[in-house]
Coordinates of C-alpha atoms in Angstrom, one line a residue:
X1388 CA -10.7 -10.1 33.8
X1389 CA -8.3 -10.4 30.9
X1390 CA -9.4 -10.8 27.3
X1391 CA -8.1 -14.2 26.2
X1392 CA -7.1 -14.3 22.5
X1393 CA -6.9 -17.7 20.8
X1394 CA -4.9 -17.6 17.6
X1395 CA -2.3 -19.6 15.8
X1396 CA 1.3 -18.4 16.5
X1397 CA 2.9 -19.8 13.2
X1398 CA 1.3 -17.3 10.7
X1399 CA 3.1 -14.0 9.9
X1400 CA -0.2 -12.7 8.4
X1401 CA -2.2 -13.4 11.6
X1402 CA 0.6 -12.1 13.7
X1403 CA 0.8 -8.8 11.9
X1404 CA -2.9 -8.2 12.3
X1405 CA -2.8 -9.3 15.9
X1406 CA -0.5 -6.4 16.8
X1407 CA -3.2 -4.0 15.6
X1408 CA -5.9 -5.9 17.6
X1409 CA -3.9 -5.7 20.8
X1410 CA -3.3 -2.0 20.3
X1411 CA -7.0 -1.5 19.9
X1412 CA -7.6 -3.5 23.2
X1413 CA -5.1 -1.4 25.0
X1414 CA -6.6 1.8 23.6
X1415 CA -10.0 1.0 25.2
X1416 CA -8.3 -0.1 28.4
X1417 CA -8.8 -3.9 28.1
X1418 CA -6.0 -6.2 29.3
X1419 CA -5.3 -9.1 27.1
X1420 CA -3.3 -12.3 26.8
X1421 CA -2.8 -15.0 24.1
X1422 CA -3.6 -18.5 25.4
X1423 CA -5.9 -21.5 25.2
X1424 CA -9.6 -20.9 25.0
X1425 CA -10.1 -22.5 28.4
X1426 CA -8.0 -19.7 30.2
X1427 CA -10.0 -17.8 32.8
X1428 CA -11.3 -14.7 31.1
X1429 CA -14.4 -12.3 31.0
X1430 CA -14.2 -12.5 27.2
X1431 CA -12.6 -14.6 24.6
X1432 CA -11.5 -13.7 21.0
X1433 CA -11.1 -16.8 18.9
X1434 CA -9.5 -16.6 15.5
X1435 CA -9.5 -19.5 13.0
X1436 CA -8.0 -19.4 9.5
X1437 CA -9.3 -22.7 8.0
X1438 CA -12.5 -24.8 7.9
X1439 CA -10.7 -27.6 9.9
X1440 CA -9.4 -25.2 12.6
X1441 CA -13.0 -23.8 13.1
X1442 CA -14.4 -27.3 13.2
X1443 CA -11.9 -28.3 16.0
X1444 CA -13.9 -25.8 18.2
X1445 CA -17.2 -27.0 17.0
X1446 CA -17.8 -24.0 14.6
X1447 CA -19.2 -23.8 11.1
X1448 CA -18.5 -20.5 9.4
X1449 CA -21.1 -18.7 7.3
X1450 CA -21.4 -20.5 3.9
X1451 CA -21.0 -17.1 2.1
X1452 CA -17.4 -16.6 3.2
X1453 CA -15.0 -16.9 0.2
X1454 CA -11.2 -16.7 -0.2
X1455 CA -9.8 -13.6 1.4
X1456 CA -13.2 -13.1 3.1
X1457 CA -14.1 -13.5 6.8
X1458 CA -16.9 -13.7 9.3
X1459 CA -17.1 -11.8 12.7
X1460 CA -19.5 -13.4 15.0
X1461 CA -20.6 -13.1 18.7
X1462 CA -21.3 -16.2 20.7
X1463 CA -20.7 -18.2 23.8
X1464 CA -17.8 -20.7 24.1
X1465 CA -17.8 -23.0 27.1
X1466 CA -19.8 -20.4 29.1
X1467 CA -17.6 -17.5 28.1
X1468 CA -18.8 -14.5 25.8
X1469 CA -16.7 -14.9 22.7
X1470 CA -16.0 -12.9 19.6
X1471 CA -15.0 -15.1 16.6
X1472 CA -13.1 -14.2 13.5
X1473 CA -13.5 -17.0 11.0
X1474 CA -11.9 -17.4 7.7
X1475 CA -11.0 -20.0 5.0
X1476 CA -7.3 -19.0 5.0
X1477 CA -4.7 -16.8 6.6
X1478 CA -5.2 -13.7 4.4
X1479 CA -8.9 -13.7 5.2
X1480 CA -8.1 -14.2 8.8
X1481 CA -5.7 -11.2 8.7
X1482 CA -8.3 -9.0 7.1
X1483 CA -10.8 -10.1 9.7
X1484 CA -8.6 -9.2 12.6
X1485 CA -7.9 -5.8 11.0
X1486 CA -11.6 -5.3 10.8
X1487 CA -12.2 -6.4 14.3
X1488 CA -9.6 -4.0 15.6
X1489 CA -11.1 -1.1 13.7
X1490 CA -14.6 -1.9 14.8
X1491 CA -13.4 -2.2 18.4
X1492 CA -11.8 1.3 18.1
X1493 CA -15.1 2.6 16.8
X1494 CA -17.4 1.1 19.3
X1495 CA -15.2 1.1 22.4
X1496 CA -16.4 -2.2 23.7
X1497 CA -15.8 -5.7 22.4
X1498 CA -19.3 -7.0 22.9
X1499 CA -20.7 -4.0 21.0
X1500 CA -18.8 -5.0 17.8
X1501 CA -21.4 -5.9 15.2
X1502 CA -21.4 -9.2 13.4
X1503 CA -20.6 -9.3 9.7
X1504 CA -19.6 -11.4 6.7
X1505 CA -17.2 -9.6 4.3
X1506 CA -15.6 -10.7 1.0
X1507 CA -13.3 -9.2 -1.5
X1508 CA -15.2 -7.6 -4.4
X1509 CA -12.1 -8.1 -6.8
X1510 CA -9.6 -10.9 -6.7
X1511 CA -6.9 -8.5 -8.0
X1512 CA -6.2 -5.3 -5.9
X1513 CA -2.8 -4.0 -7.1
X1514 CA -0.4 -1.1 -6.6
X1515 CA 1.7 -0.2 -9.6
X1516 CA 5.3 0.7 -8.4
X1517 CA 7.8 2.0 -10.9
X1518 CA 11.4 1.1 -9.9
X1519 CA 14.0 3.8 -10.1
X1520 CA 16.6 1.7 -11.8
X1521 CA 16.3 0.7 -15.5
X1522 CA 13.4 3.1 -15.2
X1523 CA 10.9 3.9 -18.0
X1524 CA 11.0 7.6 -17.0
X1525 CA 14.3 9.2 -16.3
X1526 CA 14.7 12.3 -14.2
X1527 CA 16.2 13.6 -11.1
X1528 CA 13.0 12.7 -9.3
X1529 CA 13.7 9.0 -10.1
X1530 CA 17.4 9.2 -9.5
X1531 CA 17.0 10.4 -5.9
X1532 CA 14.8 7.4 -5.1
X1533 CA 17.5 4.7 -5.4
X1534 CA 18.5 4.6 -1.7
X1535 CA 15.0 4.7 -0.3
X1536 CA 13.7 2.0 -2.6
X1537 CA 16.8 -0.3 -2.0
X1538 CA 16.1 0.0 1.8
X1539 CA 14.1 -3.0 3.1
X1540 CA 12.9 -0.8 6.0
X1541 CA 10.9 1.2 3.3
X1542 CA 9.3 -2.0 2.1
X1543 CA 8.3 -3.1 5.6
X1544 CA 6.3 0.1 6.0
X1545 CA 4.9 0.1 2.5
X1546 CA 3.9 -3.6 2.6
X1547 CA 2.3 -3.2 6.0
X1548 CA 0.2 -0.3 4.5
X1549 CA -0.8 -2.5 1.7
X1550 CA -1.9 -5.3 4.0
X1551 CA -3.9 -3.0 6.2
X1552 CA -5.7 -1.5 3.2
X1553 CA -6.5 -5.0 1.7
X1554 CA -4.2 -4.7 -1.3
X1555 CA -3.1 -8.2 -2.3
X1556 CA -0.8 -7.5 -5.3
X1557 CA 2.4 -5.6 -5.8
X1558 CA 3.4 -5.0 -9.4
X1559 CA 7.1 -3.8 -9.9
X1560 CA 7.9 -2.1 -13.2
X1561 CA 11.0 -1.2 -15.1
X1562 CA 12.4 -1.6 -18.6
X1563 CA 14.7 -4.7 -18.0
X1564 CA 14.9 -6.2 -14.6
X1565 CA 17.0 -9.3 -15.3
X1566 CA 20.6 -8.0 -14.7
X1567 CA 19.6 -6.7 -11.3
X1568 CA 18.3 -10.1 -10.3
X1569 CA 20.3 -12.9 -12.0
X1570 CA 23.5 -13.7 -14.0
X1571 CA 22.2 -15.3 -17.1
X1572 CA 24.0 -18.7 -17.5
X1573 CA 24.7 -18.4 -21.2
X1574 CA 25.1 -14.6 -21.2
X1575 CA 27.1 -14.0 -18.0
X1576 CA 28.5 -10.6 -19.3
X1577 CA 24.9 -9.2 -19.6
X1578 CA 25.0 -8.7 -15.8
X1579 CA 27.3 -5.7 -14.9
X1580 CA 27.6 -6.6 -11.2
X1581 CA 30.4 -8.3 -9.3
X1582 CA 29.5 -11.5 -7.4
X1583 CA 29.3 -9.5 -4.2
X1584 CA 27.0 -6.8 -5.7
X1585 CA 24.8 -9.4 -7.3
X1586 CA 24.6 -11.3 -4.0
X1587 CA 23.3 -8.1 -2.3
X1588 CA 20.8 -7.6 -5.1
X1589 CA 19.6 -11.3 -4.7
X1590 CA 19.2 -10.8 -0.9
X1591 CA 17.2 -7.7 -1.5
X1592 CA 14.7 -9.3 -3.9
X1593 CA 14.5 -12.6 -1.9
X1594 CA 13.6 -10.6 1.2
X1595 CA 11.1 -8.3 -0.6
X1596 CA 9.2 -11.3 -2.1
X1597 CA 9.2 -13.1 1.2
X1598 CA 8.0 -10.1 3.1
X1599 CA 5.1 -9.6 0.6
X1600 CA 4.1 -13.3 0.8
X1601 CA 4.1 -13.0 4.6
X1602 CA 1.4 -10.3 4.2
X1603 CA -0.7 -12.1 1.7
X1604 CA 0.6 -10.0 -1.2
X1605 CA 1.5 -11.5 -4.6
X1606 CA 4.4 -10.0 -6.5
X1607 CA 4.9 -9.5 -10.2
X1608 CA 7.8 -8.2 -12.2
X1609 CA 6.5 -6.2 -15.2
X1610 CA 8.8 -5.1 -17.9
X1611 CA 9.0 -4.0 -21.6
X1612 CA 9.7 -6.6 -24.3
X1613 CA 12.9 -6.5 -26.5
X1614 CA 15.2 -4.4 -24.4
X1615 CA 18.6 -5.7 -23.2
X1616 CA 21.0 -4.5 -20.6
X1617 CA 23.8 -2.1 -21.6
X1618 CA 26.2 -4.8 -20.7
X1619 CA 24.6 -7.2 -23.1
X1620 CA 24.8 -4.5 -25.8
X1621 CA 28.5 -3.9 -25.0
X1622 CA 29.5 -7.6 -24.9
X1623 CA 27.1 -9.4 -27.3
X1624 CA 25.4 -7.1 -29.9
X1625 CA 26.3 -3.5 -30.4
X1626 CA 23.1 -3.0 -32.4
X1627 CA 20.7 -4.1 -29.7
X1628 CA 18.5 -1.6 -27.9
X1629 CA 19.5 -1.3 -24.2
X1630 CA 17.5 0.0 -21.4
X1631 CA 19.6 3.2 -21.4
X1632 CA 18.1 4.1 -24.7
X1633 CA 14.8 5.8 -25.4
X1634 CA 11.9 3.5 -24.7
X1635 CA 9.9 4.1 -27.9
X1636 CA 10.9 3.4 -31.4
X1637 CA 11.4 0.5 -33.9
X1638 CA 12.3 -3.0 -32.9
X1639 CA 15.6 -4.8 -33.1
X1640 CA 15.4 -8.5 -32.4
X1641 CA 17.6 -11.4 -33.3
X1642 CA 17.5 -15.1 -32.4
X1643 CA 20.3 -14.4 -29.9
X1644 CA 18.3 -11.6 -28.3
X1645 CA 15.2 -13.9 -28.1
X1646 CA 17.4 -16.6 -26.5
X1647 CA 18.7 -14.1 -24.0
X1648 CA 15.4 -12.8 -22.9
X1649 CA 13.8 -16.3 -23.0
X1650 CA 16.5 -17.8 -20.7
X1651 CA 16.2 -14.8 -18.4
X1652 CA 12.6 -15.5 -18.0
X1653 CA 13.2 -19.1 -17.1
X1654 CA 16.1 -18.4 -14.8
X1655 CA 14.3 -15.6 -13.0
X1656 CA 11.4 -17.9 -12.1
X1657 CA 13.7 -20.7 -11.0
X1658 CA 15.8 -18.5 -8.8
X1659 CA 13.0 -16.7 -7.0
X1660 CA 10.4 -19.2 -5.8
X1661 CA 8.4 -16.6 -3.9
X1662 CA 7.9 -14.4 -7.0
X1663 CA 4.3 -14.9 -8.1
X1664 CA 4.4 -13.9 -11.7
X1665 CA 5.6 -11.8 -14.6
X1666 CA 4.2 -9.2 -17.0
X1667 CA 5.2 -7.6 -20.2
X1668 CA 4.1 -4.9 -22.5
X1669 CA 3.6 -5.2 -26.4
X1670 CA 4.3 -1.6 -27.3
X1671 CA 7.5 0.2 -26.9
X1672 CA 10.3 -0.8 -29.2
X1673 CA 7.8 -2.7 -31.3
X1674 CA 6.8 0.3 -33.4
X1675 CA 7.5 -1.2 -36.7
X1676 CA 6.0 -4.7 -35.9
X1677 CA 2.5 -5.8 -36.9
X1678 CA 0.1 -6.9 -34.1
X1679 CA 0.7 -10.6 -35.1
X1680 CA 4.5 -10.1 -35.0
X1681 CA 4.3 -8.5 -31.6
X1682 CA 2.3 -11.4 -30.2
X1683 CA 4.5 -14.0 -31.8
X1684 CA 7.5 -12.4 -30.2
X1685 CA 5.9 -12.7 -26.8
X1686 CA 4.9 -16.3 -27.4
X1687 CA 8.4 -17.2 -28.6
X1688 CA 10.1 -15.5 -25.7
X1689 CA 7.8 -15.1 -22.6
X1690 CA 5.5 -18.1 -23.1
X1691 CA 8.4 -20.4 -24.0
X1692 CA 10.5 -19.1 -21.1
X1693 CA 7.7 -19.7 -18.6
X1694 CA 7.0 -23.2 -20.0
X1695 CA 10.7 -24.1 -19.5
X1696 CA 10.7 -23.0 -15.8
X1697 CA 10.4 -25.4 -13.0
X1698 CA 7.1 -24.1 -11.7
X1699 CA 4.0 -22.3 -13.2
X1700 CA 3.7 -18.5 -12.6
X1701 CA 0.9 -16.1 -13.2
X1702 CA 1.0 -13.6 -16.0
X1703 CA 0.0 -10.0 -16.7
X1704 CA -0.6 -9.4 -20.4
X1705 CA -0.8 -5.7 -21.2
X1706 CA -3.3 -5.1 -23.9
X1707 CA -1.3 -3.8 -26.9
X1708 CA -2.1 -0.2 -27.9
X1709 CA -2.0 -1.2 -31.6
X1710 CA -5.4 -2.9 -31.3
X1711 CA -6.3 -6.2 -32.7
X1712 CA -8.0 -7.9 -29.9
X1713 CA -8.6 -11.2 -31.7
X1714 CA -4.8 -11.9 -32.0
X1715 CA -4.3 -11.4 -28.3
X1716 CA -7.4 -13.2 -27.4
X1717 CA -6.5 -16.2 -29.4
X1718 CA -2.9 -16.2 -27.9
X1719 CA -4.1 -16.1 -24.4
X1720 CA -7.2 -18.3 -24.7
X1721 CA -5.3 -21.0 -26.5
X1722 CA -2.0 -20.8 -24.5
X1723 CA -2.7 -24.2 -22.7
X1724 CA -0.3 -23.7 -19.8
X1725 CA -0.8 -20.4 -18.0
X1726 CA -2.5 -20.4 -14.6
X1727 CA -5.9 -18.9 -14.8
X1728 CA -7.0 -16.2 -14.9
X1729 CA -4.4 -14.3 -17.0
X1730 CA -4.7 -10.6 -16.1
X1731 CA -5.1 -8.4 -19.1
X1732 CA -4.2 -4.9 -18.3
X1733 CA -6.0 -1.9 -19.9
X1734 CA -5.2 1.7 -19.2
X1735 CA -8.5 3.3 -18.2
X1736 CA -8.7 6.7 -19.9
X1737 CA -5.0 6.3 -20.9
X1738 CA -2.8 8.1 -18.4
X1739 CA -5.5 10.3 -16.7
X1740 CA -7.9 7.9 -15.1
X1741 CA -9.3 10.5 -12.8
X1742 CA -10.9 12.4 -15.7
X1743 CA -14.0 10.4 -15.7
X1744 CA -15.5 7.1 -14.3
X1745 CA -16.7 6.4 -17.8
X1746 CA -14.4 4.5 -20.1
X1747 CA -13.8 7.1 -22.9
X1748 CA -10.3 6.3 -24.0
X1749 CA -7.6 3.5 -23.8
X1750 CA -3.9 3.5 -24.4
X1751 CA -3.2 4.6 -27.9
X1752 CA -6.7 6.0 -28.4
X1753 CA -7.5 3.0 -30.5
X1754 CA -11.0 2.1 -31.4
X1755 CA -11.9 -1.6 -31.0
X1756 CA -10.6 -2.3 -27.5
X1757 CA -14.1 -3.7 -26.6
X1758 CA -13.0 -6.8 -28.6
X1759 CA -11.4 -8.0 -25.4
X1760 CA -14.7 -8.2 -23.6
X1761 CA -17.7 -7.9 -26.0
X1762 CA -17.9 -11.6 -25.6
X1763 CA -17.0 -13.2 -22.3
X1764 CA -13.2 -14.1 -22.0
X1765 CA -12.5 -17.8 -21.5
X1766 CA -9.5 -17.7 -19.2
X1767 CA -8.6 -14.1 -18.6
X1768 CA -9.9 -11.0 -16.8
X1769 CA -9.6 -7.4 -17.6
X1770 CA -7.7 -5.4 -15.0
X1771 CA -8.1 -1.6 -15.1
X1772 CA -4.9 0.5 -14.8
X1773 CA -6.0 3.6 -13.0
X1774 CA -3.0 5.9 -13.8
X1775 CA -2.5 9.0 -11.8
X1776 CA -0.3 11.6 -13.5
X1777 CA -2.2 14.5 -12.2
X1778 CA -1.5 15.0 -8.4
X1779 CA 1.8 14.2 -6.8
X1780 CA 2.2 17.1 -4.3
X1781 CA -1.3 17.8 -3.1
X1782 CA -3.3 15.0 -1.4
X1783 CA -6.4 13.6 -3.1
X1784 CA -9.4 12.0 -1.4
X1785 CA -12.8 11.6 -3.2
X1786 CA -14.4 8.5 -2.2
X1787 CA -17.6 8.9 -4.2
X1788 CA -15.5 9.0 -7.5
X1789 CA -14.0 5.6 -6.5
X1790 CA -17.5 4.2 -5.7
X1791 CA -18.9 5.4 -8.9
X1792 CA -15.9 4.1 -10.9
X1793 CA -16.3 0.7 -9.4
X1794 CA -20.0 0.6 -9.9
X1795 CA -19.7 1.6 -13.5
X1796 CA -16.9 -0.8 -14.3
X1797 CA -17.1 -3.9 -12.2
X1798 CA -18.3 -6.2 -15.0
X1799 CA -18.2 -9.9 -14.9
X1800 CA -15.1 -9.8 -17.1
X1801 CA -13.2 -7.5 -14.8
X1802 CA -10.8 -9.0 -12.3
X1803 CA -9.7 -5.9 -10.5
X1804 CA -7.6 -2.6 -10.6
X1805 CA -4.1 -1.2 -10.5
X1806 CA -3.5 2.1 -8.7
X1807 CA -0.4 4.0 -9.3
X1808 CA 1.8 6.3 -11.5
X1809 CA 4.5 6.2 -14.2
X1810 CA 6.0 9.4 -13.1
X1811 CA 5.8 9.4 -9.4
X1812 CA 7.5 7.0 -6.9
X1813 CA 5.9 7.2 -3.4
X1814 CA 9.2 6.8 -1.5
X1815 CA 11.4 9.8 -0.7
X1816 CA 9.2 12.8 -0.4
X1817 CA 11.0 15.5 -2.2
X1818 CA 8.1 18.0 -2.2
X1819 CA 8.7 18.9 1.5
X1820 CA 11.6 20.5 3.2
X1821 CA 13.3 17.9 5.3
X1822 CA 12.7 18.5 9.1
X1823 CA 9.7 20.8 8.5
X1824 CA 7.3 20.5 11.5
X1825 CA 4.5 19.6 9.0
X1826 CA 6.2 16.3 8.4
X1827 CA 5.1 13.6 10.7
X1828 CA 5.9 11.0 7.9
X1829 CA 9.0 9.6 6.4
X1830 CA 7.8 8.4 3.0
X1831 CA 5.5 10.0 0.4
X1832 CA 2.9 7.1 0.6
X1833 CA 2.6 7.9 4.3
X1834 CA 1.7 11.5 3.4
X1835 CA -0.8 10.2 0.9
X1836 CA -2.2 7.7 3.5
X1837 CA -5.9 8.5 2.9
X1838 CA -5.5 8.1 -0.9
X1839 CA -4.2 4.6 -0.5
X1840 CA -6.8 3.7 2.2
X1841 CA -9.7 4.9 0.1
X1842 CA -8.7 2.9 -3.0
X1843 CA -7.7 -0.2 -1.1
X1844 CA -10.6 -0.5 1.2
X1845 CA -13.2 0.3 -1.5
X1846 CA -11.7 -2.2 -4.0
X1847 CA -12.1 -4.8 -1.2
X1848 CA -15.6 -3.7 -0.2
X1849 CA -17.1 -0.8 -2.2
X1850 CA -19.8 -0.6 0.4
X1851 CA -17.4 0.7 3.0
X1852 CA -19.1 3.8 4.4
X1853 CA -17.4 7.3 4.7
X1854 CA -17.6 6.9 8.6
X1855 CA -14.7 4.3 8.3
X1856 CA -12.6 7.0 6.7
X1857 CA -13.8 9.8 9.0
X1858 CA -12.9 7.7 12.1
X1859 CA -9.5 7.0 10.7
X1860 CA -8.9 10.8 10.2
X1861 CA -10.3 11.3 13.8
X1862 CA -7.8 8.8 15.2
X1863 CA -5.0 10.8 13.6
X1864 CA -6.1 14.4 14.2
X1865 CA -8.9 14.3 16.8
X1866 CA -12.5 13.2 16.4
X1867 CA -13.9 16.5 15.4
X1868 CA -11.6 16.7 12.4
X1869 CA -13.0 13.4 10.8
X1870 CA -16.1 14.5 9.0
X1871 CA -15.3 18.1 8.0
X1872 CA -11.8 17.1 6.7
X1873 CA -13.1 14.3 4.5
X1874 CA -16.0 16.4 3.3
X1875 CA -13.7 19.3 2.4
X1876 CA -11.4 16.9 0.5
X1877 CA -14.4 15.4 -1.3
X1878 CA -15.5 18.9 -2.4
X1879 CA -12.2 20.4 -3.6
X1880 CA -10.6 17.3 -5.1
X1881 CA -13.1 17.7 -7.9
X1882 CA -10.9 20.5 -9.2
X1883 CA -8.2 18.5 -10.8
X1884 CA -10.7 15.9 -12.0
X1885 CA -12.8 18.6 -13.6
X1886 CA -9.8 20.0 -15.5
X1887 CA -9.1 16.5 -16.8
X1888 CA -12.6 16.2 -17.9
X1889 CA -12.6 19.5 -19.7
X1890 CA -9.2 19.6 -21.2
X1891 CA -8.3 17.0 -23.9
X1892 CA -5.2 14.9 -23.3
X1893 CA -3.5 11.7 -24.3
X1894 CA -0.2 10.4 -22.8
X1895 CA 1.3 11.3 -19.4
X1896 CA 2.7 14.9 -20.0
X1897 CA -0.2 16.1 -22.0
X1898 CA -1.8 17.0 -18.7
X1899 CA -0.6 17.7 -15.2
X1900 CA -3.8 18.9 -13.5
X1901 CA -2.5 20.0 -10.1
X1902 CA 0.2 22.1 -11.8
X1903 CA -2.3 23.5 -14.5
X1904 CA 0.2 22.3 -17.1
X1905 CA -0.4 20.6 -20.5
X1906 CA 2.5 19.9 -22.8
X1907 CA 3.2 18.1 -26.1
X1908 CA 6.6 17.1 -27.2
X1909 CA 7.4 20.7 -28.2
X1910 CA 6.6 22.0 -24.8
X1911 CA 8.0 19.5 -22.5
X1912 CA 11.2 21.5 -21.7
X1913 CA 9.5 24.9 -21.7
X1914 CA 7.6 25.4 -18.5
X1915 CA 6.3 28.8 -19.5
X1916 CA 4.8 27.3 -22.7
X1917 CA 3.4 24.3 -20.9
X1918 CA 1.2 26.3 -18.5
X1919 CA -2.4 26.2 -19.7
X1920 CA -3.3 29.6 -21.1
X1921 CA -6.7 31.1 -21.8
X1922 CA -5.9 30.5 -25.5
X1923 CA -5.3 26.8 -24.8
X1924 CA -8.6 26.6 -23.0
X1925 CA -10.3 28.4 -25.9
X1926 CA -8.9 25.8 -28.4
X1927 CA -9.4 22.7 -26.3
X1928 CA -12.0 20.1 -27.0
X1929 CA -13.3 18.6 -23.8
X1930 CA -12.3 15.1 -23.0
X1931 CA -15.7 14.2 -21.6
X1932 CA -18.3 14.9 -24.3
X1933 CA -20.9 15.9 -21.7
X1934 CA -18.9 19.2 -21.3
X1935 CA -19.5 21.9 -23.9
X1936 CA -16.3 23.6 -25.1
X1937 CA -16.1 27.4 -25.0
X1938 CA -16.4 27.6 -28.7
X1939 CA -19.4 25.2 -28.9
X1940 CA -21.1 27.0 -26.0
X1941 CA -20.9 30.4 -27.7
X1942 CA -21.9 29.0 -31.1
X1943 CA -25.0 27.4 -29.5
X1944 CA -25.7 30.5 -27.5
X1945 CA -25.5 32.8 -30.5
X1946 CA -27.3 30.3 -32.8
X1947 CA -30.1 29.5 -30.3
X1948 CA -29.1 25.8 -30.3
X1949 CA -30.0 23.4 -27.5
X1950 CA -27.6 22.7 -24.6
X1951 CA -29.8 20.2 -22.9
X1952 CA -28.0 17.4 -21.1
X1953 CA -24.7 19.2 -21.5
X1954 CA -22.6 21.1 -18.9
X1955 CA -21.8 24.6 -20.0
X1956 CA -18.5 26.4 -19.1
X1957 CA -20.5 28.8 -16.9
X1958 CA -22.2 25.9 -15.1
X1959 CA -18.8 24.1 -14.5
X1960 CA -17.3 27.4 -13.2
X1961 CA -20.3 27.9 -10.8
X1962 CA -20.1 24.3 -9.6
X1963 CA -16.3 24.5 -8.9
X1964 CA -16.7 27.8 -7.2
X1965 CA -19.4 26.3 -4.9
X1966 CA -17.3 23.3 -4.2
X1967 CA -14.3 25.6 -3.3
X1968 CA -16.5 27.7 -1.0
X1969 CA -17.8 24.6 0.7
X1970 CA -14.3 23.2 1.2
X1971 CA -13.0 26.4 2.7
X1972 CA -16.0 26.7 5.0
X1973 CA -15.5 23.2 6.3
X1974 CA -11.8 24.0 7.0
X1975 CA -13.0 26.9 9.2
X1976 CA -14.7 24.5 11.5
X1977 CA -11.5 22.4 12.1
X1978 CA -9.5 23.6 15.1
X1979 CA -5.9 22.6 14.3
X1980 CA -3.4 21.9 17.0
X1981 CA -1.0 19.7 14.9
X1982 CA 1.3 20.8 12.2
X1983 CA 0.6 17.7 10.2
X1984 CA -3.2 18.6 10.2
X1985 CA -2.2 22.1 9.1
X1986 CA -0.4 20.5 6.2
X1987 CA -3.6 18.6 5.2
X1988 CA -5.7 21.8 5.5
X1989 CA -3.1 23.6 3.3
X1990 CA -3.5 21.0 0.6
X1991 CA -7.2 21.6 0.6
X1992 CA -6.9 25.3 0.7

């Protein structure tokens, strides 16, 4: 008999997930059809995405189900064995269908699928995506991404990945987005594009925001404060700072520049109804401003621009790296108009979040950041920015680090996480030779599939067991590869993390762990100098105070001092060597018959 699936046909979210469910049914040899629940069938799958819809079939979902959550239940409906997916809204229904499909692939029989109630641990589960135009960083590796990122086919794949992995927020970052999105009414020459070119850009953004919405993903445009376009500079104020100039330095702001940015904020909100929110940074090009001056500028421009818009939008307020939390707190908590919660972004351990699951450093290295949370916020939540500037070419998969991080930092005042990089765009994969048999992927994020799966699924449910990820590996490369490959990754991916724990750093380029490179401003253009030498290691102070530096270790050793509770350089070396040996031994147990699996093994090796 056919499995009859009852589901609404007017929801893009449910439709997306349904495709994965039907693939899973076909994989186990079960024929299926979509129809009314009274259709003749040996089994029924019934999917509801509201309390009212569930009630129409005489169902009450578990009282513990929350927004974006779901219940999977076994039961009998009109004499037919039925598996229910019950949710309060469409996003929860979508996640529930994804979960059912995955459990079906694992168990092999629909009636063996265990019941469960699952809810999102964090309401904010975001990817940070830097755009290659008006970009914060400039380099060939950004320039070559233009075509890929402008291609909506790329975004179909990327957004599908986000939805499957339970990410619900896409944050898009560049210095000054407005000229690529609108022609400012009172500053038309600030937009350099022809009407045809701007129309194409508008179509692009409109489609992107709609596609994200269809997958339960909120979208934010995040930029940097006082910048203007090069066209604005050329036509309105030759002294203005454009997005083609260096991002850091003193401010230049006039009433005209405030008006321009303020009106851009309002017009952007009004012209893109599917855009969820905005965000901005109180840092770059505000070097000479006091903390109060910076906050006042944001209020005069961003707050006022949002107030004048035809609809409310959500807001990401980046915590200033010249810290005076009380000024920012007062501004946010007394704003009186922003939808709650406001997301306050804090860089976790600056640009190198994989250095430690303990919060040891924030952007700017400023003391006092705890002022944002040492008393409970009234209307905002802290959102941790987990920046990766340490592995772009080699894959990373270390689920225990993510679990430990979440366990240590999921405080009541925390709303969620951002995952992403400033220096790496996961689109065109320039690290592999095109056409190489290793490549069974098109885009870099597809190569890093396990990295995105681990973070997304664990941010949704930190109790997700390793078996889920092992089985995902097994479906790609054969069942026997699942456990040893994940275990090998878990062992050897401690290498770059240990370097980041041991070697002191600050901003992006001061450490690039997989390249064994550390550079300050004087070394950035000199690869030979940037490579970490033995002398560099000797002079380094470990980032994590649990580690003893080489000098401190020898001083204690010679002086007879206590090393209790500290990790010595020799202990660290022994641990890493043991991890490496374990990883290599596990690889030996994997029989590879696919070039793509050989590539994964090569990264571990």
